[in-house]
Amino acid sequence: MFRRRESVPSAFTAEADQFRSNVAPPPRERSSAGQIAGRWLFGLTLIAGLAGSLVLGMPALSQDGSPAQTQHSVASDGR
């Protein structure tokens, strides 16, 4: 019912390790000055946008202790 696992010869695994380790990835290309400046500009734009939305959104999120005007219905004035 169950088959025994066949062992792999050690010469085969040693040869596989040799082929696996003799391949090196190509070296990374250096980024140009324009690419570096573009990344910095993109990052600064993102940070400025988040800071601006926070500055503009804070007054809307703040809760005042007393409202400046009390709203009431005009329909209730005639009664």
PDB file of N, CA, C and O in Angstrom:
ATOM      1  N   MET A   1       0.817  -1.184   0.000  1.00  0.00           N
ATOM      2  CA  MET A   1       0.000   0.000   0.000  1.00  0.00           C
ATOM      3  C   MET A   1       0.870   1.262   0.000  1.00  0.00           C
ATOM      4  O   MET A   1       0.672   2.128  -0.833  1.00  0.00           O
ATOM      5  N   PHE A   2       1.771   1.381   0.949  1.00  0.00           N
ATOM      6  CA  PHE A   2       2.672   2.522   0.976  1.00  0.00           C
ATOM      7  C   PHE A   2       3.990   2.129   0.321  1.00  0.00           C
ATOM      8  O   PHE A   2       4.509   1.045   0.556  1.00  0.00           O
ATOM      9  N   ARG A   3       4.523   3.032  -0.488  1.00  0.00           N
ATOM     10  CA  ARG A   3       5.805   2.754  -1.120  1.00  0.00           C
ATOM     11  C   ARG A   3       6.909   3.399  -0.303  1.00  0.00           C
ATOM     12  O   ARG A   3       6.740   4.487   0.241  1.00  0.00           O
ATOM     13  N   ARG A   4       8.008   2.754  -0.236  1.00  0.00           N
ATOM     14  CA  ARG A   4       9.160   3.321   0.459  1.00  0.00           C
ATOM     15  C   ARG A   4       9.759   4.420  -0.402  1.00  0.00           C
ATOM     16  O   ARG A   4       9.796   4.309  -1.619  1.00  0.00           O
ATOM     17  N   ARG A   5      10.193   5.465   0.246  1.00  0.00           N
ATOM     18  CA  ARG A   5      10.867   6.531  -0.483  1.00  0.00           C
ATOM     19  C   ARG A   5      12.235   6.042  -0.925  1.00  0.00           C
ATOM     20  O   ARG A   5      12.963   5.429  -0.154  1.00  0.00           O
ATOM     21  N   GLU A   6      12.524   6.344  -2.157  1.00  0.00           N
ATOM     22  CA  GLU A   6      13.839   5.966  -2.653  1.00  0.00           C
ATOM     23  C   GLU A   6      14.816   7.060  -2.281  1.00  0.00           C
ATOM     24  O   GLU A   6      14.519   8.247  -2.407  1.00  0.00           O
ATOM     25  N   SER A   7      15.972   6.671  -1.831  1.00  0.00           N
ATOM     26  CA  SER A   7      16.958   7.663  -1.433  1.00  0.00           C
ATOM     27  C   SER A   7      17.635   8.249  -2.676  1.00  0.00           C
ATOM     28  O   SER A   7      17.806   7.579  -3.685  1.00  0.00           O
ATOM     29  N   VAL A   8      17.986   9.509  -2.572  1.00  0.00           N
ATOM     30  CA  VAL A   8      18.648  10.198  -3.664  1.00  0.00           C
ATOM     31  C   VAL A   8      20.148  10.055  -3.452  1.00  0.00           C
ATOM     32  O   VAL A   8      20.646  10.305  -2.349  1.00  0.00           O
ATOM     33  N   PRO A   9      20.888   9.674  -4.489  1.00  0.00           N
ATOM     34  CA  PRO A   9      22.337   9.536  -4.324  1.00  0.00           C
ATOM     35  C   PRO A   9      22.968  10.869  -3.931  1.00  0.00           C
ATOM     36  O   PRO A   9      22.562  11.922  -4.407  1.00  0.00           O
ATOM     37  N   SER A  10      23.936  10.809  -3.031  1.00  0.00           N
ATOM     38  CA  SER A  10      24.560  12.039  -2.545  1.00  0.00           C
ATOM     39  C   SER A  10      25.331  12.754  -3.646  1.00  0.00           C
ATOM     40  O   SER A  10      25.482  13.973  -3.614  1.00  0.00           O
ATOM     41  N   ALA A  11      25.818  12.053  -4.629  1.00  0.00           N
ATOM     42  CA  ALA A  11      26.536  12.690  -5.740  1.00  0.00           C
ATOM     43  C   ALA A  11      25.593  13.589  -6.530  1.00  0.00           C
ATOM     44  O   ALA A  11      25.969  14.663  -6.990  1.00  0.00           O
ATOM     45  N   PHE A  12      24.345  13.144  -6.658  1.00  0.00           N
ATOM     46  CA  PHE A  12      23.367  13.948  -7.392  1.00  0.00           C
ATOM     47  C   PHE A  12      23.061  15.248  -6.650  1.00  0.00           C
ATOM     48  O   PHE A  12      23.001  16.316  -7.249  1.00  0.00           O
ATOM     49  N   THR A  13      22.865  15.204  -5.336  1.00  0.00           N
ATOM     50  CA  THR A  13      22.571  16.420  -4.573  1.00  0.00           C
ATOM     51  C   THR A  13      23.770  17.353  -4.541  1.00  0.00           C
ATOM     52  O   THR A  13      23.611  18.570  -4.603  1.00  0.00           O
ATOM     53  N   ALA A  14      24.984  16.802  -4.474  1.00  0.00           N
ATOM     54  CA  ALA A  14      26.174  17.649  -4.488  1.00  0.00           C
ATOM     55  C   ALA A  14      26.306  18.344  -5.832  1.00  0.00           C
ATOM     56  O   ALA A  14      26.670  19.518  -5.916  1.00  0.00           O
ATOM     57  N   GLU A  15      26.001  17.626  -6.901  1.00  0.00           N
ATOM     58  CA  GLU A  15      26.085  18.226  -8.233  1.00  0.00           C
ATOM     59  C   GLU A  15      25.012  19.306  -8.392  1.00  0.00           C
ATOM     60  O   GLU A  15      25.249  20.359  -8.976  1.00  0.00           O
ATOM     61  N   ALA A  16      23.813  19.092  -7.850  1.00  0.00           N
ATOM     62  CA  ALA A  16      22.742  20.081  -7.928  1.00  0.00           C
ATOM     63  C   ALA A  16      23.120  21.341  -7.160  1.00  0.00           C
ATOM     64  O   ALA A  16      22.851  22.461  -7.610  1.00  0.00           O
ATOM     65  N   ASP A  17      23.753  21.186  -6.001  1.00  0.00           N
ATOM     66  CA  ASP A  17      24.188  22.361  -5.243  1.00  0.00           C
ATOM     67  C   ASP A  17      25.247  23.143  -5.998  1.00  0.00           C
ATOM     68  O   ASP A  17      25.279  24.368  -5.960  1.00  0.00           O
ATOM     69  N   GLN A  18      26.108  22.430  -6.712  1.00  0.00           N
ATOM     70  CA  GLN A  18      27.157  23.108  -7.471  1.00  0.00           C
ATOM     71  C   GLN A  18      26.534  23.961  -8.569  1.00  0.00           C
ATOM     72  O   GLN A  18      26.920  25.103  -8.771  1.00  0.00           O
ATOM     73  N   PHE A  19      25.557  23.438  -9.280  1.00  0.00           N
ATOM     74  CA  PHE A  19      24.933  24.199 -10.344  1.00  0.00           C
ATOM     75  C   PHE A  19      24.094  25.346  -9.805  1.00  0.00           C
ATOM     76  O   PHE A  19      23.979  26.381 -10.425  1.00  0.00           O
ATOM     77  N   ARG A  20      23.511  25.156  -8.652  1.00  0.00           N
ATOM     78  CA  ARG A  20      22.670  26.188  -8.080  1.00  0.00           C
ATOM     79  C   ARG A  20      23.509  27.376  -7.588  1.00  0.00           C
ATOM     80  O   ARG A  20      23.086  28.514  -7.649  1.00  0.00           O
ATOM     81  N   SER A  21      24.708  27.127  -7.117  1.00  0.00           N
ATOM     82  CA  SER A  21      25.484  28.200  -6.503  1.00  0.00           C
ATOM     83  C   SER A  21      26.398  28.938  -7.470  1.00  0.00           C
ATOM     84  O   SER A  21      26.990  29.939  -7.114  1.00  0.00           O
ATOM     85  N   ASN A  22      26.534  28.457  -8.708  1.00  0.00           N
ATOM     86  CA  ASN A  22      27.461  29.133  -9.596  1.00  0.00           C
ATOM     87  C   ASN A  22      26.801  30.233 -10.421  1.00  0.00           C
ATOM     88  O   ASN A  22      27.415  30.804 -11.304  1.00  0.00           O
ATOM     89  N   VAL A  23      25.532  30.544 -10.162  1.00  0.00           N
ATOM     90  CA  VAL A  23      24.833  31.591 -10.900  1.00  0.00           C
ATOM     91  C   VAL A  23      24.650  32.786  -9.981  1.00  0.00           C
ATOM     92  O   VAL A  23      24.039  32.677  -8.925  1.00  0.00           O
ATOM     93  N   ALA A  24      25.204  33.906 -10.378  1.00  0.00           N
ATOM     94  CA  ALA A  24      25.081  35.130  -9.576  1.00  0.00           C
ATOM     95  C   ALA A  24      24.123  36.086 -10.273  1.00  0.00           C
ATOM     96  O   ALA A  24      24.115  36.174 -11.495  1.00  0.00           O
ATOM     97  N   PRO A  25      23.319  36.805  -9.509  1.00  0.00           N
ATOM     98  CA  PRO A  25      22.421  37.780 -10.137  1.00  0.00           C
ATOM     99  C   PRO A  25      23.233  38.930 -10.715  1.00  0.00           C
ATOM    100  O   PRO A  25      24.327  39.235 -10.239  1.00  0.00           O
ATOM    101  N   PRO A  26      22.702  39.567 -11.740  1.00  0.00           N
ATOM    102  CA  PRO A  26      23.439  40.697 -12.323  1.00  0.00           C
ATOM    103  C   PRO A  26      23.502  41.854 -11.336  1.00  0.00           C
ATOM    104  O   PRO A  26      22.614  42.024 -10.497  1.00  0.00           O
ATOM    105  N   PRO A  27      24.545  42.662 -11.394  1.00  0.00           N
ATOM    106  CA  PRO A  27      24.642  43.798 -10.468  1.00  0.00           C
ATOM    107  C   PRO A  27      23.553  44.833 -10.754  1.00  0.00           C
ATOM    108  O   PRO A  27      23.134  45.003 -11.897  1.00  0.00           O
ATOM    109  N   ARG A  28      23.106  45.496  -9.698  1.00  0.00           N
ATOM    110  CA  ARG A  28      22.071  46.524  -9.847  1.00  0.00           C
ATOM    111  C   ARG A  28      22.651  47.750 -10.527  1.00  0.00           C
ATOM    112  O   ARG A  28      23.787  48.148 -10.269  1.00  0.00           O
ATOM    113  N   GLU A  29      21.844  48.350 -11.379  1.00  0.00           N
ATOM    114  CA  GLU A  29      22.274  49.586 -12.025  1.00  0.00           C
ATOM    115  C   GLU A  29      22.111  50.728 -11.042  1.00  0.00           C
ATOM    116  O   GLU A  29      21.157  50.771 -10.266  1.00  0.00           O
ATOM    117  N   ARG A  30      23.035  51.657 -11.105  1.00  0.00           N
ATOM    118  CA  ARG A  30      22.951  52.825 -10.228  1.00  0.00           C
ATOM    119  C   ARG A  30      21.869  53.766 -10.732  1.00  0.00           C
ATOM    120  O   ARG A  30      21.701  53.954 -11.924  1.00  0.00           O
ATOM    121  N   SER A  31      21.143  54.356  -9.812  1.00  0.00           N
ATOM    122  CA  SER A  31      20.111  55.314 -10.181  1.00  0.00           C
ATOM    123  C   SER A  31      20.764  56.610 -10.625  1.00  0.00           C
ATOM    124  O   SER A  31      21.765  57.049 -10.055  1.00  0.00           O
ATOM    125  N   SER A  32      20.158  57.234 -11.628  1.00  0.00           N
ATOM    126  CA  SER A  32      20.690  58.511 -12.091  1.00  0.00           C
ATOM    127  C   SER A  32      20.255  59.616 -11.133  1.00  0.00           C
ATOM    128  O   SER A  32      19.383  59.442 -10.292  1.00  0.00           O
ATOM    129  N   ALA A  33      20.884  60.765 -11.298  1.00  0.00           N
ATOM    130  CA  ALA A  33      20.558  61.901 -10.426  1.00  0.00           C
ATOM    131  C   ALA A  33      19.106  62.330 -10.624  1.00  0.00           C
ATOM    132  O   ALA A  33      18.423  62.720  -9.672  1.00  0.00           O
ATOM    133  N   GLY A  34      18.615  62.250 -11.854  1.00  0.00           N
ATOM    134  CA  GLY A  34      17.222  62.610 -12.126  1.00  0.00           C
ATOM    135  C   GLY A  34      16.239  61.674 -11.444  1.00  0.00           C
ATOM    136  O   GLY A  34      15.195  62.104 -10.952  1.00  0.00           O
ATOM    137  N   GLN A  35      16.567  60.378 -11.414  1.00  0.00           N
ATOM    138  CA  GLN A  35      15.687  59.418 -10.742  1.00  0.00           C
ATOM    139  C   GLN A  35      15.666  59.650  -9.240  1.00  0.00           C
ATOM    140  O   GLN A  35      14.609  59.581  -8.614  1.00  0.00           O
ATOM    141  N   ILE A  36      16.820  59.934  -8.670  1.00  0.00           N
ATOM    142  CA  ILE A  36      16.885  60.203  -7.221  1.00  0.00           C
ATOM    143  C   ILE A  36      16.109  61.471  -6.891  1.00  0.00           C
ATOM    144  O   ILE A  36      15.335  61.512  -5.928  1.00  0.00           O
ATOM    145  N   ALA A  37      16.295  62.516  -7.710  1.00  0.00           N
ATOM    146  CA  ALA A  37      15.564  63.767  -7.469  1.00  0.00           C
ATOM    147  C   ALA A  37      14.059  63.563  -7.627  1.00  0.00           C
ATOM    148  O   ALA A  37      13.265  64.122  -6.870  1.00  0.00           O
ATOM    149  N   GLY A  38      13.662  62.748  -8.590  1.00  0.00           N
ATOM    150  CA  GLY A  38      12.240  62.465  -8.788  1.00  0.00           C
ATOM    151  C   GLY A  38      11.631  61.737  -7.605  1.00  0.00           C
ATOM    152  O   GLY A  38      10.505  62.024  -7.202  1.00  0.00           O
ATOM    153  N   ARG A  39      12.378  60.794  -7.039  1.00  0.00           N
ATOM    154  CA  ARG A  39      11.872  60.080  -5.854  1.00  0.00           C
ATOM    155  C   ARG A  39      11.725  61.014  -4.670  1.00  0.00           C
ATOM    156  O   ARG A  39      10.730  60.942  -3.933  1.00  0.00           O
ATOM    157  N   TRP A  40      12.716  61.879  -4.476  1.00  0.00           N
ATOM    158  CA  TRP A  40      12.631  62.852  -3.377  1.00  0.00           C
ATOM    159  C   TRP A  40      11.457  63.801  -3.579  1.00  0.00           C
ATOM    160  O   TRP A  40      10.723  64.115  -2.635  1.00  0.00           O
ATOM    161  N   LEU A  41      11.276  64.270  -4.809  1.00  0.00           N
ATOM    162  CA  LEU A  41      10.181  65.197  -5.089  1.00  0.00           C
ATOM    163  C   LEU A  41       8.834  64.523  -4.872  1.00  0.00           C
ATOM    164  O   LEU A  41       7.912  65.121  -4.308  1.00  0.00           O
ATOM    165  N   PHE A  42       8.721  63.272  -5.282  1.00  0.00           N
ATOM    166  CA  PHE A  42       7.476  62.535  -5.069  1.00  0.00           C
ATOM    167  C   PHE A  42       7.203  62.359  -3.578  1.00  0.00           C
ATOM    168  O   PHE A  42       6.081  62.548  -3.109  1.00  0.00           O
ATOM    169  N   GLY A  43       8.222  62.015  -2.808  1.00  0.00           N
ATOM    170  CA  GLY A  43       8.062  61.843  -1.364  1.00  0.00           C
ATOM    171  C   GLY A  43       7.670  63.130  -0.674  1.00  0.00           C
ATOM    172  O   GLY A  43       6.790  63.151   0.191  1.00  0.00           O
ATOM    173  N   LEU A  44       8.335  64.220  -1.057  1.00  0.00           N
ATOM    174  CA  LEU A  44       8.001  65.514  -0.451  1.00  0.00           C
ATOM    175  C   LEU A  44       6.583  65.948  -0.815  1.00  0.00           C
ATOM    176  O   LEU A  44       5.877  66.535   0.012  1.00  0.00           O
ATOM    177  N   THR A  45       6.163  65.663  -2.043  1.00  0.00           N
ATOM    178  CA  THR A  45       4.796  66.000  -2.454  1.00  0.00           C
ATOM    179  C   THR A  45       3.769  65.208  -1.641  1.00  0.00           C
ATOM    180  O   THR A  45       2.747  65.761  -1.212  1.00  0.00           O
ATOM    181  N   LEU A  46       4.058  63.937  -1.412  1.00  0.00           N
ATOM    182  CA  LEU A  46       3.158  63.130  -0.593  1.00  0.00           C
ATOM    183  C   LEU A  46       3.062  63.654   0.834  1.00  0.00           C
ATOM    184  O   LEU A  46       1.963  63.801   1.392  1.00  0.00           O
ATOM    185  N   ILE A  47       4.193  63.966   1.428  1.00  0.00           N
ATOM    186  CA  ILE A  47       4.213  64.464   2.802  1.00  0.00           C
ATOM    187  C   ILE A  47       3.514  65.815   2.902  1.00  0.00           C
ATOM    188  O   ILE A  47       2.746  66.067   3.835  1.00  0.00           O
ATOM    189  N   ALA A  48       3.764  66.694   1.914  1.00  0.00           N
ATOM    190  CA  ALA A  48       3.116  68.009   1.928  1.00  0.00           C
ATOM    191  C   ALA A  48       1.602  67.870   1.761  1.00  0.00           C
ATOM    192  O   ALA A  48       0.833  68.603   2.390  1.00  0.00           O
ATOM    193  N   GLY A  49       1.162  66.934   0.936  1.00  0.00           N
ATOM    194  CA  GLY A  49      -0.278  66.725   0.764  1.00  0.00           C
ATOM    195  C   GLY A  49      -0.936  66.218   2.034  1.00  0.00           C
ATOM    196  O   GLY A  49      -2.023  66.667   2.402  1.00  0.00           O
ATOM    197  N   LEU A  50      -0.273  65.286   2.709  1.00  0.00           N
ATOM    198  CA  LEU A  50      -0.830  64.786   3.976  1.00  0.00           C
ATOM    199  C   LEU A  50      -0.851  65.873   5.043  1.00  0.00           C
ATOM    200  O   LEU A  50      -1.834  66.011   5.785  1.00  0.00           O
ATOM    201  N   ALA A  51       0.215  66.649   5.130  1.00  0.00           N
ATOM    202  CA  ALA A  51       0.254  67.732   6.122  1.00  0.00           C
ATOM    203  C   ALA A  51      -0.787  68.798   5.804  1.00  0.00           C
ATOM    204  O   ALA A  51      -1.460  69.316   6.711  1.00  0.00           O
ATOM    205  N   GLY A  52      -0.952  69.125   4.533  1.00  0.00           N
ATOM    206  CA  GLY A  52      -1.955  70.120   4.151  1.00  0.00           C
ATOM    207  C   GLY A  52      -3.366  69.659   4.450  1.00  0.00           C
ATOM    208  O   GLY A  52      -4.196  70.439   4.925  1.00  0.00           O
ATOM    209  N   SER A  53      -3.657  68.396   4.176  1.00  0.00           N
ATOM    210  CA  SER A  53      -5.002  67.902   4.476  1.00  0.00           C
ATOM    211  C   SER A  53      -5.249  67.871   5.976  1.00  0.00           C
ATOM    212  O   SER A  53      -6.369  68.107   6.432  1.00  0.00           O
ATOM    213  N   LEU A  54      -4.211  67.616   6.752  1.00  0.00           N
ATOM    214  CA  LEU A  54      -4.355  67.628   8.204  1.00  0.00           C
ATOM    215  C   LEU A  54      -4.606  69.046   8.711  1.00  0.00           C
ATOM    216  O   LEU A  54      -5.482  69.274   9.551  1.00  0.00           O
ATOM    217  N   VAL A  55      -3.865  70.021   8.172  1.00  0.00           N
ATOM    218  CA  VAL A  55      -4.045  71.421   8.591  1.00  0.00           C
ATOM    219  C   VAL A  55      -5.422  71.929   8.202  1.00  0.00           C
ATOM    220  O   VAL A  55      -6.099  72.610   8.982  1.00  0.00           O
ATOM    221  N   LEU A  56      -5.877  71.608   6.990  1.00  0.00           N
ATOM    222  CA  LEU A  56      -7.185  72.083   6.553  1.00  0.00           C
ATOM    223  C   LEU A  56      -8.333  71.319   7.212  1.00  0.00           C
ATOM    224  O   LEU A  56      -9.425  71.853   7.365  1.00  0.00           O
ATOM    225  N   GLY A  57      -8.092  70.084   7.619  1.00  0.00           N
ATOM    226  CA  GLY A  57      -9.155  69.286   8.201  1.00  0.00           C
ATOM    227  C   GLY A  57      -9.326  69.451   9.694  1.00  0.00           C
ATOM    228  O   GLY A  57     -10.369  69.119  10.243  1.00  0.00           O
ATOM    229  N   MET A  58      -8.321  69.948  10.373  1.00  0.00           N
ATOM    230  CA  MET A  58      -8.404  70.086  11.832  1.00  0.00           C
ATOM    231  C   MET A  58      -9.527  71.017  12.294  1.00  0.00           C
ATOM    232  O   MET A  58     -10.221  70.681  13.255  1.00  0.00           O
ATOM    233  N   PRO A  59      -9.757  72.175  11.671  1.00  0.00           N
ATOM    234  CA  PRO A  59     -10.879  73.008  12.137  1.00  0.00           C
ATOM    235  C   PRO A  59     -12.235  72.312  12.002  1.00  0.00           C
ATOM    236  O   PRO A  59     -13.124  72.510  12.830  1.00  0.00           O
ATOM    237  N   ALA A  60     -12.384  71.489  10.992  1.00  0.00           N
ATOM    238  CA  ALA A  60     -13.655  70.791  10.812  1.00  0.00           C
ATOM    239  C   ALA A  60     -13.841  69.698  11.858  1.00  0.00           C
ATOM    240  O   ALA A  60     -14.972  69.336  12.194  1.00  0.00           O
ATOM    241  N   LEU A  61     -12.754  69.174  12.375  1.00  0.00           N
ATOM    242  CA  LEU A  61     -12.837  68.096  13.354  1.00  0.00           C
ATOM    243  C   LEU A  61     -12.934  68.602  14.795  1.00  0.00           C
ATOM    244  O   LEU A  61     -13.278  67.847  15.689  1.00  0.00           O
ATOM    245  N   SER A  62     -12.609  69.866  15.013  1.00  0.00           N
ATOM    246  CA  SER A  62     -12.633  70.383  16.383  1.00  0.00           C
ATOM    247  C   SER A  62     -14.077  70.614  16.828  1.00  0.00           C
ATOM    248  O   SER A  62     -14.943  70.978  16.044  1.00  0.00           O
ATOM    249  N   GLN A  63     -14.322  70.412  18.126  1.00  0.00           N
ATOM    250  CA  GLN A  63     -15.649  70.610  18.676  1.00  0.00           C
ATOM    251  C   GLN A  63     -15.635  71.883  19.512  1.00  0.00           C
ATOM    252  O   GLN A  63     -14.824  72.037  20.423  1.00  0.00           O
ATOM    253  N   ASP A  64     -16.540  72.780  19.176  1.00  0.00           N
ATOM    254  CA  ASP A  64     -16.645  74.022  19.937  1.00  0.00           C
ATOM    255  C   ASP A  64     -17.493  73.776  21.183  1.00  0.00           C
ATOM    256  O   ASP A  64     -18.448  73.004  21.169  1.00  0.00           O
ATOM    257  N   GLY A  65     -17.168  74.487  22.268  1.00  0.00           N
ATOM    258  CA  GLY A  65     -17.922  74.325  23.506  1.00  0.00           C
ATOM    259  C   GLY A  65     -19.327  74.902  23.396  1.00  0.00           C
ATOM    260  O   GLY A  65     -20.299  74.306  23.839  1.00  0.00           O
ATOM    261  N   SER A  66     -19.473  76.070  22.778  1.00  0.00           N
ATOM    262  CA  SER A  66     -20.790  76.674  22.602  1.00  0.00           C
ATOM    263  C   SER A  66     -20.932  77.096  21.145  1.00  0.00           C
ATOM    264  O   SER A  66     -20.070  77.769  20.603  1.00  0.00           O
ATOM    265  N   PRO A  67     -22.013  76.729  20.509  1.00  0.00           N
ATOM    266  CA  PRO A  67     -22.203  77.126  19.109  1.00  0.00           C
ATOM    267  C   PRO A  67     -22.453  78.616  19.007  1.00  0.00           C
ATOM    268  O   PRO A  67     -23.015  79.249  19.911  1.00  0.00           O
ATOM    269  N   ALA A  68     -22.029  79.232  17.906  1.00  0.00           N
ATOM    270  CA  ALA A  68     -22.177  80.674  17.705  1.00  0.00           C
ATOM    271  C   ALA A  68     -23.641  81.044  17.521  1.00  0.00           C
ATOM    272  O   ALA A  68     -24.091  82.072  18.012  1.00  0.00           O
ATOM    273  N   GLN A  69     -24.368  80.235  16.805  1.00  0.00           N
ATOM    274  CA  GLN A  69     -25.787  80.519  16.590  1.00  0.00           C
ATOM    275  C   GLN A  69     -26.595  79.283  16.965  1.00  0.00           C
ATOM    276  O   GLN A  69     -26.192  78.161  16.711  1.00  0.00           O
ATOM    277  N   THR A  70     -27.748  79.522  17.562  1.00  0.00           N
ATOM    278  CA  THR A  70     -28.654  78.424  17.873  1.00  0.00           C
ATOM    279  C   THR A  70     -29.662  78.336  16.759  1.00  0.00           C
ATOM    280  O   THR A  70     -30.300  79.329  16.406  1.00  0.00           O
ATOM    281  N   GLN A  71     -29.818  77.165  16.178  1.00  0.00           N
ATOM    282  CA  GLN A  71     -30.765  77.010  15.092  1.00  0.00           C
ATOM    283  C   GLN A  71     -32.131  76.640  15.655  1.00  0.00           C
ATOM    284  O   GLN A  71     -32.237  75.851  16.585  1.00  0.00           O
ATOM    285  N   HIS A  72     -33.151  77.242  15.116  1.00  0.00           N
ATOM    286  CA  HIS A  72     -34.498  76.874  15.498  1.00  0.00           C
ATOM    287  C   HIS A  72     -35.366  76.912  14.251  1.00  0.00           C
ATOM    288  O   HIS A  72     -35.043  77.549  13.263  1.00  0.00           O
ATOM    289  N   SER A  73     -36.458  76.215  14.303  1.00  0.00           N
ATOM    290  CA  SER A  73     -37.332  76.080  13.160  1.00  0.00           C
ATOM    291  C   SER A  73     -38.199  77.327  12.990  1.00  0.00           C
ATOM    292  O   SER A  73     -38.704  77.881  13.970  1.00  0.00           O
ATOM    293  N   VAL A  74     -38.354  77.780  11.771  1.00  0.00           N
ATOM    294  CA  VAL A  74     -39.217  78.950  11.492  1.00  0.00           C
ATOM    295  C   VAL A  74     -40.681  78.557  11.634  1.00  0.00           C
ATOM    296  O   VAL A  74     -41.522  79.377  11.995  1.00  0.00           O
ATOM    297  N   ALA A  75     -41.007  77.322  11.407  1.00  0.00           N
ATOM    298  CA  ALA A  75     -42.406  76.873  11.490  1.00  0.00           C
ATOM    299  C   ALA A  75     -42.920  76.941  12.923  1.00  0.00           C
ATOM    300  O   ALA A  75     -44.123  77.125  13.151  1.00  0.00           O
ATOM    301  N   SER A  76     -42.052  76.815  13.899  1.00  0.00           N
ATOM    302  CA  SER A  76     -42.521  76.857  15.276  1.00  0.00           C
ATOM    303  C   SER A  76     -42.742  78.290  15.780  1.00  0.00           C
ATOM    304  O   SER A  76     -43.292  78.491  16.851  1.00  0.00           O
ATOM    305  N   ASP A  77     -42.293  79.299  15.025  1.00  0.00           N
ATOM    306  CA  ASP A  77     -42.488  80.695  15.457  1.00  0.00           C
ATOM    307  C   ASP A  77     -43.929  81.148  15.375  1.00  0.00           C
ATOM    308  O   ASP A  77     -44.368  81.990  16.154  1.00  0.00           O
ATOM    309  N   GLY A  78     -44.705  80.632  14.468  1.00  0.00           N
ATOM    310  CA  GLY A  78     -46.081  81.063  14.292  1.00  0.00           C
ATOM    311  C   GLY A  78     -47.037  80.495  15.326  1.00  0.00           C
ATOM    312  O   GLY A  78     -48.156  80.929  15.449  1.00  0.00           O
ATOM    313  N   ARG A  79     -46.668  79.624  16.145  1.00  0.00           N
ATOM    314  CA  ARG A  79     -47.577  78.998  17.102  1.00  0.00           C
ATOM    315  C   ARG A  79     -47.571  79.676  18.410  1.00  0.00           C
ATOM    316  O   ARG A  79     -46.842  80.275  18.986  1.00  0.00           O
TER     317      ARG A  79
END
